[in-house]
Short mmCIF file of C-alpha atoms in Angstrom, two decimals:
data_model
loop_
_atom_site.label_atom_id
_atom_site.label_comp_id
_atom_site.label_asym_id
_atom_site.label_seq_id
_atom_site.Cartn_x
_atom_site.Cartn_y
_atom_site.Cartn_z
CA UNK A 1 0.00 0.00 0.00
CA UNK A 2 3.11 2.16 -0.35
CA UNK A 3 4.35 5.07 2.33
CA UNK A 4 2.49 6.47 5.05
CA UNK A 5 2.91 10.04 5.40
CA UNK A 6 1.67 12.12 8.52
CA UNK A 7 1.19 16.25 8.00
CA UNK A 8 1.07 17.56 10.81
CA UNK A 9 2.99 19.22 14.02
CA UNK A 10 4.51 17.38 16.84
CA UNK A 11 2.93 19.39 19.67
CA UNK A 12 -0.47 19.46 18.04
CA UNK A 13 -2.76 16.77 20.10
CA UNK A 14 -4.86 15.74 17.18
CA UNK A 15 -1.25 14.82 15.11
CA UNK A 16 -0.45 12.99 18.47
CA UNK A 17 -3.10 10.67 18.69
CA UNK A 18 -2.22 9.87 14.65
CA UNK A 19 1.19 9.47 15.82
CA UNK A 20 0.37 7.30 18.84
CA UNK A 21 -1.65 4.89 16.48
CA UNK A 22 1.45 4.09 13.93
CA UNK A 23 3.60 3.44 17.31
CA UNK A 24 1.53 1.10 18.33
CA UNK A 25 0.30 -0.62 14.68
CA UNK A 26 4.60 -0.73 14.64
CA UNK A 27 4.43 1.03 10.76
CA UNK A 28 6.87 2.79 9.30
CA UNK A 29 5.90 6.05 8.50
CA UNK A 30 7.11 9.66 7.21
CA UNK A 31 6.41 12.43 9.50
CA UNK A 32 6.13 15.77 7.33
CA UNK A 33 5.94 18.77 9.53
CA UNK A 34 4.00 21.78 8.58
CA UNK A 35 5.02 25.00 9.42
CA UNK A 36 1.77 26.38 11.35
CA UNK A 37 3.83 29.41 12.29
CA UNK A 38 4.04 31.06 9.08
CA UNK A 39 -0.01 30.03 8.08
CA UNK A 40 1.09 26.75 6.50
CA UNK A 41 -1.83 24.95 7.12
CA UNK A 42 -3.66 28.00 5.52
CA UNK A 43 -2.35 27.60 1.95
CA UNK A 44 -3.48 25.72 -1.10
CA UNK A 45 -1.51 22.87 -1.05
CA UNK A 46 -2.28 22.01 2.66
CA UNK A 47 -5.98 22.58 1.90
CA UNK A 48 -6.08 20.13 -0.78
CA UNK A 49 -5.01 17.44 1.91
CA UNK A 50 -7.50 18.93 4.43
CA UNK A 51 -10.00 21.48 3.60
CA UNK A 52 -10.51 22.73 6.62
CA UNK A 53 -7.07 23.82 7.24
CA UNK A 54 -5.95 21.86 10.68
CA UNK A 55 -3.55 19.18 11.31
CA UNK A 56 -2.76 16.09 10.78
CA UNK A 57 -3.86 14.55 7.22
CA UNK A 58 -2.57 11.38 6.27
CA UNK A 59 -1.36 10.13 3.33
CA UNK A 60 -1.58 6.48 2.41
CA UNK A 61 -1.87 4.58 -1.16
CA UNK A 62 -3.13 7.72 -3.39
CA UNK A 63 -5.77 8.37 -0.42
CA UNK A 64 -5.90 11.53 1.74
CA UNK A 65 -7.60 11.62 5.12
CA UNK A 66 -8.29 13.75 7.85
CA UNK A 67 -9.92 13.83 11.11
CA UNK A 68 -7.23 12.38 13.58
CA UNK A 69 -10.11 9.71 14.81
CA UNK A 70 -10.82 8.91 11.20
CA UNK A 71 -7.52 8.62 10.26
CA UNK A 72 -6.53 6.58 13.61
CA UNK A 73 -9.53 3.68 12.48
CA UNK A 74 -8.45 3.81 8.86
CA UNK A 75 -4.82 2.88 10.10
CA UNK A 76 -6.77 -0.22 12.41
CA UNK A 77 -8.73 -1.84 9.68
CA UNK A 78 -5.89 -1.81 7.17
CA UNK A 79 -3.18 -3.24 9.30
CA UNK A 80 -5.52 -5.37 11.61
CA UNK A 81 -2.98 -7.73 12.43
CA UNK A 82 0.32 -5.42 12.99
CA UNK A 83 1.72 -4.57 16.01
CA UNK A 84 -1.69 -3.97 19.13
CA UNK A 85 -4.95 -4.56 17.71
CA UNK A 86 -6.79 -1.41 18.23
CA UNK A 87 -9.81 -2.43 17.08
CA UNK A 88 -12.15 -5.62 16.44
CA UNK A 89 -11.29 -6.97 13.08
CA UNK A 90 -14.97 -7.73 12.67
CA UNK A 91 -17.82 -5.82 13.90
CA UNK A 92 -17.23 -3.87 16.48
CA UNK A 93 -18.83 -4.38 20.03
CA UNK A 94 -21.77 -2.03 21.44
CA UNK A 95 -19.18 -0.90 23.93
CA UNK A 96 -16.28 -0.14 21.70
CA UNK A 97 -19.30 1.67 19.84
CA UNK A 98 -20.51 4.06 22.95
CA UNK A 99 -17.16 4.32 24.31
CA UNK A 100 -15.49 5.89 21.36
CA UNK A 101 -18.51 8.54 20.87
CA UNK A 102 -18.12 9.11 24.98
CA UNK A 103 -14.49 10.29 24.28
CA UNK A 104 -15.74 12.34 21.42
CA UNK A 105 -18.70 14.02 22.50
CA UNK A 106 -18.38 14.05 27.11
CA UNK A 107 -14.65 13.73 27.37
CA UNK A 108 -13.10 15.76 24.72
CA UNK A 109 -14.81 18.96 24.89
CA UNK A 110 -14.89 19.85 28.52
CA UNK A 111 -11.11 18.45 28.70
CA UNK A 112 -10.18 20.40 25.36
CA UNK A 113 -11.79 23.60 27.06
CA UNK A 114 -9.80 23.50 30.06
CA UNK A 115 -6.34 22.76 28.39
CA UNK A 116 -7.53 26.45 26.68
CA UNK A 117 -7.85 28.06 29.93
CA UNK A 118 -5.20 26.38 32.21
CA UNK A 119 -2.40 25.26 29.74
CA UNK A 120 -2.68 27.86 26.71
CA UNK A 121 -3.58 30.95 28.28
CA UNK A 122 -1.16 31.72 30.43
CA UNK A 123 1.52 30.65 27.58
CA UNK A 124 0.24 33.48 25.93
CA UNK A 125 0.11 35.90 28.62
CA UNK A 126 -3.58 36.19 28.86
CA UNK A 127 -6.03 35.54 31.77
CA UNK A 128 -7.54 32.72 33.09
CA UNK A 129 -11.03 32.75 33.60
CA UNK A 130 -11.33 31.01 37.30
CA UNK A 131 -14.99 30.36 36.72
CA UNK A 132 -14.99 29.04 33.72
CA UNK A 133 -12.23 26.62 35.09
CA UNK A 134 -14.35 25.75 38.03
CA UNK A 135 -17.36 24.79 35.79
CA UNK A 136 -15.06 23.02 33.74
CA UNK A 137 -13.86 21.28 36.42
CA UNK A 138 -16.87 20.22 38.05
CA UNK A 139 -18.14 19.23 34.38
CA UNK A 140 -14.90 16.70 34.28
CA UNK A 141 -15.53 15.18 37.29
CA UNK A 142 -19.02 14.25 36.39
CA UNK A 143 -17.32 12.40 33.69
CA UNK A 144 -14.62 10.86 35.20
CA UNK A 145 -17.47 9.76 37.72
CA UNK A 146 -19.29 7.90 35.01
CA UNK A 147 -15.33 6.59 34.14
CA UNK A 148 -14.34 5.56 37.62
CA UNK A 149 -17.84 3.27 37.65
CA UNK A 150 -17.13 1.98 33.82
CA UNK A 151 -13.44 0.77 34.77
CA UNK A 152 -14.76 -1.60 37.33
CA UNK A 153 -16.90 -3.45 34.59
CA UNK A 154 -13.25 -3.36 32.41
CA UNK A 155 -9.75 -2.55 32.59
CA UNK A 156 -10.07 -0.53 29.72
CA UNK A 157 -12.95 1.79 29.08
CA UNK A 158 -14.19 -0.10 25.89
CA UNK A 159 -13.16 -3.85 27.18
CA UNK A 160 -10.63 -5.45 28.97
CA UNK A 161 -7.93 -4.93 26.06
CA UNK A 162 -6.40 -1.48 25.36
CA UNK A 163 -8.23 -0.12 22.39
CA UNK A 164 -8.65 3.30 19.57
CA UNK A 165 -11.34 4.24 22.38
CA UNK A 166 -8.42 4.51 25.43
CA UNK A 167 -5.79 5.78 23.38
CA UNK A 168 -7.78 8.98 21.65
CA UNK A 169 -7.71 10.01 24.96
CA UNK A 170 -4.00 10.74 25.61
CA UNK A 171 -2.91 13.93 24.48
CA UNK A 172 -5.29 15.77 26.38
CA UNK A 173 -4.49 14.03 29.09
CA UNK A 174 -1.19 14.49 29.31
CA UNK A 175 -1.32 17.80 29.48
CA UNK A 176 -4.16 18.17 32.07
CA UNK A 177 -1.93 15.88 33.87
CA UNK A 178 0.73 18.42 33.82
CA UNK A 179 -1.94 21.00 35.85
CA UNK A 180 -3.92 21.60 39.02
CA UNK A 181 -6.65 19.48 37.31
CA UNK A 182 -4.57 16.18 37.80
CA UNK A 183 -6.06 15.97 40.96
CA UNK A 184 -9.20 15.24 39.42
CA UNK A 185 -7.53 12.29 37.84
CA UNK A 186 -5.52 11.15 41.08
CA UNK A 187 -8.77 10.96 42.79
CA UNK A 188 -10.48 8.25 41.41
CA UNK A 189 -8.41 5.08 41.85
CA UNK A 190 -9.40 3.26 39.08
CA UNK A 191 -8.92 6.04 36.75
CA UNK A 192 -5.97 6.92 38.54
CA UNK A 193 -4.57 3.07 37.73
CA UNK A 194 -6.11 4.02 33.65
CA UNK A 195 -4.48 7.00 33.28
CA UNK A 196 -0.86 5.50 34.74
CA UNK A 197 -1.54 2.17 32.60
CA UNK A 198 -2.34 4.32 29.04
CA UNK A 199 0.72 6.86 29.51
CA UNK A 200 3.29 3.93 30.62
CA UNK A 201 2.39 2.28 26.88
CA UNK A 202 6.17 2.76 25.08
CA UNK A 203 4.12 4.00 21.68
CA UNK A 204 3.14 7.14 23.97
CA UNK A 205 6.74 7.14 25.21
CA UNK A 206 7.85 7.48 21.00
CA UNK A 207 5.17 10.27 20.89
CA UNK A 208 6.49 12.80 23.88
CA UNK A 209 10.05 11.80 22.55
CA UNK A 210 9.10 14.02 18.83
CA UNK A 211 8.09 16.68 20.83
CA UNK A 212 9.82 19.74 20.61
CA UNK A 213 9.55 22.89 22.90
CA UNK A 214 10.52 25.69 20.35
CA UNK A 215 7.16 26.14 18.80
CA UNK A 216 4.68 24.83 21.53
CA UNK A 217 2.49 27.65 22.44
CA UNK A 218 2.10 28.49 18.96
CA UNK A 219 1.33 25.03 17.31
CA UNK A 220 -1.03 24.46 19.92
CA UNK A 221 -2.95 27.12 19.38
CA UNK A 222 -3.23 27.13 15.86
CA UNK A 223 -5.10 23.46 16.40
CA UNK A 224 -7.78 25.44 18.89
CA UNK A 225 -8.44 28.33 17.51
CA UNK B 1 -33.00 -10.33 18.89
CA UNK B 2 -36.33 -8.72 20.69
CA UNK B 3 -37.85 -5.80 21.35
CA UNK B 4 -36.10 -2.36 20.07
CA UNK B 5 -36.77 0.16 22.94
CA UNK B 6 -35.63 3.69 22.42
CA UNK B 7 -35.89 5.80 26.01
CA UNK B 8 -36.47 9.72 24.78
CA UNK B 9 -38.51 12.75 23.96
CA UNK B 10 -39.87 13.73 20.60
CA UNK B 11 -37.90 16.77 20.39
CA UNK B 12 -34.63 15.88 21.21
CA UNK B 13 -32.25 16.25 18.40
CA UNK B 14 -30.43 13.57 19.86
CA UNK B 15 -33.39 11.29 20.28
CA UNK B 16 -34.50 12.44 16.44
CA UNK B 17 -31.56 11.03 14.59
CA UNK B 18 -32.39 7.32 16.35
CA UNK B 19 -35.85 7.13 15.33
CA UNK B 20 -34.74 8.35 11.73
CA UNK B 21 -32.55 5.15 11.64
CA UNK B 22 -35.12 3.03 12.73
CA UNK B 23 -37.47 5.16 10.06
CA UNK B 24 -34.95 4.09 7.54
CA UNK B 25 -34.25 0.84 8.72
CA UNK B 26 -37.98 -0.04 8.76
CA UNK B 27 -37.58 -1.81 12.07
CA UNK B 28 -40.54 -1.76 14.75
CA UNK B 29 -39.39 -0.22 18.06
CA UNK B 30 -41.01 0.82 21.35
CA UNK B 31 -40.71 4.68 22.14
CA UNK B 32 -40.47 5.52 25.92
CA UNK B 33 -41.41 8.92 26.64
CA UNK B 34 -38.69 10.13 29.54
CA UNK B 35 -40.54 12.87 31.70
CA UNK B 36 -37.52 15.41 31.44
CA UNK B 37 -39.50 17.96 32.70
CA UNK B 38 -39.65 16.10 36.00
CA UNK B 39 -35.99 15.46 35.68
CA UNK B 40 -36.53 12.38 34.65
CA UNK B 41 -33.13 11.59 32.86
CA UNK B 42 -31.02 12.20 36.06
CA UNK B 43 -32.95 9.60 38.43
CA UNK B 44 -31.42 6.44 39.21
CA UNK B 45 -33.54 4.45 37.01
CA UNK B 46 -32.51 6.28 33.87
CA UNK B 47 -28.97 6.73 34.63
CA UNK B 48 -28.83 2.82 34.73
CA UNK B 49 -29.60 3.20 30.75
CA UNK B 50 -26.60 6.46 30.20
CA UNK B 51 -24.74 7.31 33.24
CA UNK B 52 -24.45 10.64 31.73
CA UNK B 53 -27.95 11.09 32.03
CA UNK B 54 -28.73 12.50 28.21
CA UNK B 55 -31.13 11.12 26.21
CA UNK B 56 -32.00 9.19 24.44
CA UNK B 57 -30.78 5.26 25.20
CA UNK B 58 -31.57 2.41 23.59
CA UNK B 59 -32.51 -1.33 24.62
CA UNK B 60 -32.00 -4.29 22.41
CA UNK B 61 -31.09 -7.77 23.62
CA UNK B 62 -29.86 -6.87 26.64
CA UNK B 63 -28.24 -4.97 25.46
CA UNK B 64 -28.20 -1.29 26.83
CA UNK B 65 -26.73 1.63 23.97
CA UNK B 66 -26.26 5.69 24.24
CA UNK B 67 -24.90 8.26 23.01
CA UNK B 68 -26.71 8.65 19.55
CA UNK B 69 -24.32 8.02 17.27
CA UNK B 70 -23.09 5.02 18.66
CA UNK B 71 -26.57 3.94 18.66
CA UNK B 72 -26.92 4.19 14.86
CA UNK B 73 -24.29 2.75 14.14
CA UNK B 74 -25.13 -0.19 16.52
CA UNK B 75 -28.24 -0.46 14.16
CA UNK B 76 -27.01 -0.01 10.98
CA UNK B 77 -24.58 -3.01 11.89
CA UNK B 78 -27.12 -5.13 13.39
CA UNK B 79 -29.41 -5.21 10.62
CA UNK B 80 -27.76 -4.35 7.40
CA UNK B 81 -30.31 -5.79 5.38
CA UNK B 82 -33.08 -4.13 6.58
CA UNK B 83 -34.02 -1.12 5.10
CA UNK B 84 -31.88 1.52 3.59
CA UNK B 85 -28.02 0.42 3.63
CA UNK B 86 -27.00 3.24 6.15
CA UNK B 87 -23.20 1.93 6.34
CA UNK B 88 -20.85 -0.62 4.49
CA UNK B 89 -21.59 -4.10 5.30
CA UNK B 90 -18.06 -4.94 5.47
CA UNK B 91 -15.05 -2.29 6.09
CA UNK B 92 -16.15 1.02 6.20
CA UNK B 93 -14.49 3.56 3.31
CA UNK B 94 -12.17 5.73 4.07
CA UNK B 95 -14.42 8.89 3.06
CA UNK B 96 -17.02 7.48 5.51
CA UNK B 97 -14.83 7.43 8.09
CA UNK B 98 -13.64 11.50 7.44
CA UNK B 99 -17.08 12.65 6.99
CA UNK B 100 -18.60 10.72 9.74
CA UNK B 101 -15.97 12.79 11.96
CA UNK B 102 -16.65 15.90 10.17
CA UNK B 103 -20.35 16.04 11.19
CA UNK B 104 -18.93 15.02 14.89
CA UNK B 105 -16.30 17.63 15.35
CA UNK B 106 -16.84 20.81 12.24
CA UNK B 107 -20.65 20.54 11.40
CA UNK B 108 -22.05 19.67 14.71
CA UNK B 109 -20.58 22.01 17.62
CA UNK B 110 -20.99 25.26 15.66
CA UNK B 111 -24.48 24.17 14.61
CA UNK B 112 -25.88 23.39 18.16
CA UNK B 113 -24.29 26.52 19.28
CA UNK B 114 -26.40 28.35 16.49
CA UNK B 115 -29.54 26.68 17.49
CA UNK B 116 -29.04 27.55 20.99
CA UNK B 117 -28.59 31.21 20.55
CA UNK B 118 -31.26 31.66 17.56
CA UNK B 119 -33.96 28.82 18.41
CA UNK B 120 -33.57 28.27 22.25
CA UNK B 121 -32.73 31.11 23.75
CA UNK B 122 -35.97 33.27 22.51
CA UNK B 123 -37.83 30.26 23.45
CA UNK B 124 -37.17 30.96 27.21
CA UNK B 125 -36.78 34.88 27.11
CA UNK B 126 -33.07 35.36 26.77
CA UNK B 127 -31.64 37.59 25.21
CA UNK B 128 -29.78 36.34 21.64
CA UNK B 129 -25.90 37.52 21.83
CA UNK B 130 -25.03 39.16 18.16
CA UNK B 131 -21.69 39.27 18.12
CA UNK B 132 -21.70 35.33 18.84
CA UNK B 133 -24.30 34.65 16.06
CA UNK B 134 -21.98 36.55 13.07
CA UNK B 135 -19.16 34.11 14.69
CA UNK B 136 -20.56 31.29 14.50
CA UNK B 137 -22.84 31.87 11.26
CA UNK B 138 -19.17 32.64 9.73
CA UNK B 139 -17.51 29.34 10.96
CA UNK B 140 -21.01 27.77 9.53
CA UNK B 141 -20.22 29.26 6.46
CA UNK B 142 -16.99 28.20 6.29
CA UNK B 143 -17.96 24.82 6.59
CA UNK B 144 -20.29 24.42 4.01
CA UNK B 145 -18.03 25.75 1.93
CA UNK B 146 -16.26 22.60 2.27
CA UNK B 147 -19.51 20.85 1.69
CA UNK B 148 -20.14 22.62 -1.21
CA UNK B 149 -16.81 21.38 -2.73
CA UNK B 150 -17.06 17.98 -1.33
CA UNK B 151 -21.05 17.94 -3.31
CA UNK B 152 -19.19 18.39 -6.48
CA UNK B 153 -17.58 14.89 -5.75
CA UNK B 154 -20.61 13.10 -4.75
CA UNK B 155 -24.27 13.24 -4.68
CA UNK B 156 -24.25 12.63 -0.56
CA UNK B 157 -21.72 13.52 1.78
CA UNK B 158 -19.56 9.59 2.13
CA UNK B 159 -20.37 8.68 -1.49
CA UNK B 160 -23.32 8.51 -3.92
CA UNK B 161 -25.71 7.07 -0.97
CA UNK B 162 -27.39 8.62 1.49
CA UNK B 163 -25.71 7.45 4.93
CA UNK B 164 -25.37 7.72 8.27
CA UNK B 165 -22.82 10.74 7.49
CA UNK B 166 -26.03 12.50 5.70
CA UNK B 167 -28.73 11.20 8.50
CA UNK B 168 -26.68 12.49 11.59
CA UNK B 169 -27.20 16.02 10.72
CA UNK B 170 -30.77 15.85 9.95
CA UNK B 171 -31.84 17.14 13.31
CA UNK B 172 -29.89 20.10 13.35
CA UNK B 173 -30.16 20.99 10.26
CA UNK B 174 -34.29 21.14 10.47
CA UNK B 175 -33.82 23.45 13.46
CA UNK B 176 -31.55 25.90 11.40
CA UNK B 177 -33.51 25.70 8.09
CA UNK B 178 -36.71 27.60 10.06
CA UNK B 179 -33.80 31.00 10.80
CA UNK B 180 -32.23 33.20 9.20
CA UNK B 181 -29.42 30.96 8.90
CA UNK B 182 -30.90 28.74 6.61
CA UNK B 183 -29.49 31.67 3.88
CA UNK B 184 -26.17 30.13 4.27
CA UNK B 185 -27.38 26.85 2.89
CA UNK B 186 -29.59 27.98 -0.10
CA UNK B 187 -26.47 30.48 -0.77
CA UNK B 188 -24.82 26.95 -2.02
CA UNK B 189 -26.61 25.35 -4.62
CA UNK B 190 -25.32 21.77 -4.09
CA UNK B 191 -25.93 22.28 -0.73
CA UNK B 192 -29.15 23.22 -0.77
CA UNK B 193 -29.82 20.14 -3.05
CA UNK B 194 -28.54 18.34 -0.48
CA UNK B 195 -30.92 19.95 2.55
CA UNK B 196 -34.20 19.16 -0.07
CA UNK B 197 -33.07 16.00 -0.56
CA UNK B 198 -32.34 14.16 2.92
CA UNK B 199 -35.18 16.66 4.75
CA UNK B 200 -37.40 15.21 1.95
CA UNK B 201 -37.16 11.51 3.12
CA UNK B 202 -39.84 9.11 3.89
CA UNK B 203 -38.23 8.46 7.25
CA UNK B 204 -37.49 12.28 8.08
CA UNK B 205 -41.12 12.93 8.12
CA UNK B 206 -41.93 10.08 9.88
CA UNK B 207 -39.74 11.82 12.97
CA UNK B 208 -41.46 15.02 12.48
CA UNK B 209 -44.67 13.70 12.35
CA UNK B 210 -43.94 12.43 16.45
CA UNK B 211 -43.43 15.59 17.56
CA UNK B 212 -45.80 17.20 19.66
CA UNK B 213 -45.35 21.31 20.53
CA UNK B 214 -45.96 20.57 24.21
CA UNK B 215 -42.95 20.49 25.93
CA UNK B 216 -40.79 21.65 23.23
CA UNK B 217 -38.37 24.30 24.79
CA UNK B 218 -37.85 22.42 27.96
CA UNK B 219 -37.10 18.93 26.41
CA UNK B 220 -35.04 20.14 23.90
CA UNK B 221 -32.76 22.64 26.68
CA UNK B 222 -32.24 19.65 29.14
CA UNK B 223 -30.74 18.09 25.85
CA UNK B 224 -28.23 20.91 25.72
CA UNK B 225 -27.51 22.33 29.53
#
């Protein structure tokens, strides 16, 4: 199926979670950054890999996706049997099914707002909102409620194996891990034990190891905004 | 496999894009009203169905389903004869998998937000914030841009078909298409083909057709707060 090529930025969490994925399918792959700095990811030939202008896109066999979760399933079903098998190679459970649209649609937005306020903002000198981090706050602990009671029924939130569902989660929670809100996290045993388990996995390891610092605050927010 | 139950209200976009797969599938199911005005959905005995207490949640052999999304596609893959083919039998394409994620994470959260300020908040005497309408009908616009191009490619949003991709934003987009905003979809003529086509199914009407005006503005904010 030829070369797999990743657009995208290091520090961005949506290239992560791409990244993460071809760590642990063990795939070879070429990591093209683009230079969100100077509008990269604003120009023609970027668009024509993702109209929408954000990172990553992939590259793969004269096909060209987007959508980090899109692109992490495509990279699943065509290499079910290399390197941790992500997802079922036949249809997929009822769990694996609510789980991933949990991350998606409960986790991800209330987690992706507060890595705006607590982690971003103050990189760029502006101000924190306290009560919009305290509703955020209290809105993530709901959730990692409903989490803490899920991870007795599994190790993992979609089934007892480590799945797409588990690891879309990681950027963001590596860098709420990194803030006050950790404590939300340390908290809750059994999420406590999830969130150790998921960021131990060596394919994460590969992933903070392409990190560089130089461009952080900007790459980030290029992704949010 | 037994009895389809679908726990909801009428009015709930959420609830809406279930019983249009059902609609389309042509499958008999049993709709329980949940009392939200009584605070139904965050009682014990509905937060045994979703934990996050949203509706709506489906029952099905046991089995017990939310988040809408994952419910569809739990029924598409259940019974891909039935009906309309809403998904791939087999391995999903790759363009399914983008757009599916498209309506998720582009379409979706700048729509809702639209709806809330134009539809909901007159409904309860707020006051609509301007300057956050001309954002977000902008980033609207700049999204169906991108469905305008991607129209030129096929008739429906994954491919030539009409599938879950198209069905998923058929709530929404009923909501928007009775505003002002529903401009900056007859501004784009394949577009607006596209909104007369999928709001002109069989199985659309069918969801319409349930609603009753009754509780409308409460049902539909407990969906959204």
């Amino acid at each position: 199926m030829g070369v797999i090529k990743v657009h995208g930025a290091a520090m961005s969490t949506a290239a992560q979670r791409v990244f993460t994925c071809l760590y642990e399918k063990e795939l070879n792959f070429e990591f093209v950054p683009v230079d969100m700095a100077s509008g990269e990811h604003k120009k023609e030939a970027y668009l024509s890999l993702n109209p929408f202008g954000q990172v990553p896109a992939l590259e793969h066999g004269g096909q060209k996706i987007f959508e980090s979760r899109a692109i992490t399933q495509y990279i699943a079903m065509e290499y079910p049997e290399k390197g941790t098998r992500l997802a079922s190679a036949d249809k997929p459970s009822s769990s694996f099914l609510i789980w991933k649209e949990v991350e998606a649609h409960q986790f991800d937005p209330v987690a992706s707002k507060l890595t705006w306020e607590i982690v971003l903002k103050p990189m760029f000198g502006m101000t924190i909102d306290p009560t919009m981090v305290e509703e955020y706050k209290a809105k993530l602990a709901k959730v990692l409620d409903v989490y803490e009671a899920r991870l007795t029924k599994s190790k993992y939130l979609a089934s007892d194996s480590f799945t797409l569902v588990d690891m879309h989660h990681l950027p963001t929670i590596n860098l709420l891990m990194r803030t006050q809100v950790k404590q939300l996290f340390n908290a809750r045993p059994r999420v406590s034990a999830w969130v150790a388990d998921i960021t131990a996995r060596p394919a994460w390891t590969k992933v903070l190891a392409m990190q560089k610092v130089n461009f952080y605050p900007f790459i980030i927010l290029s992704q949010i905004v």
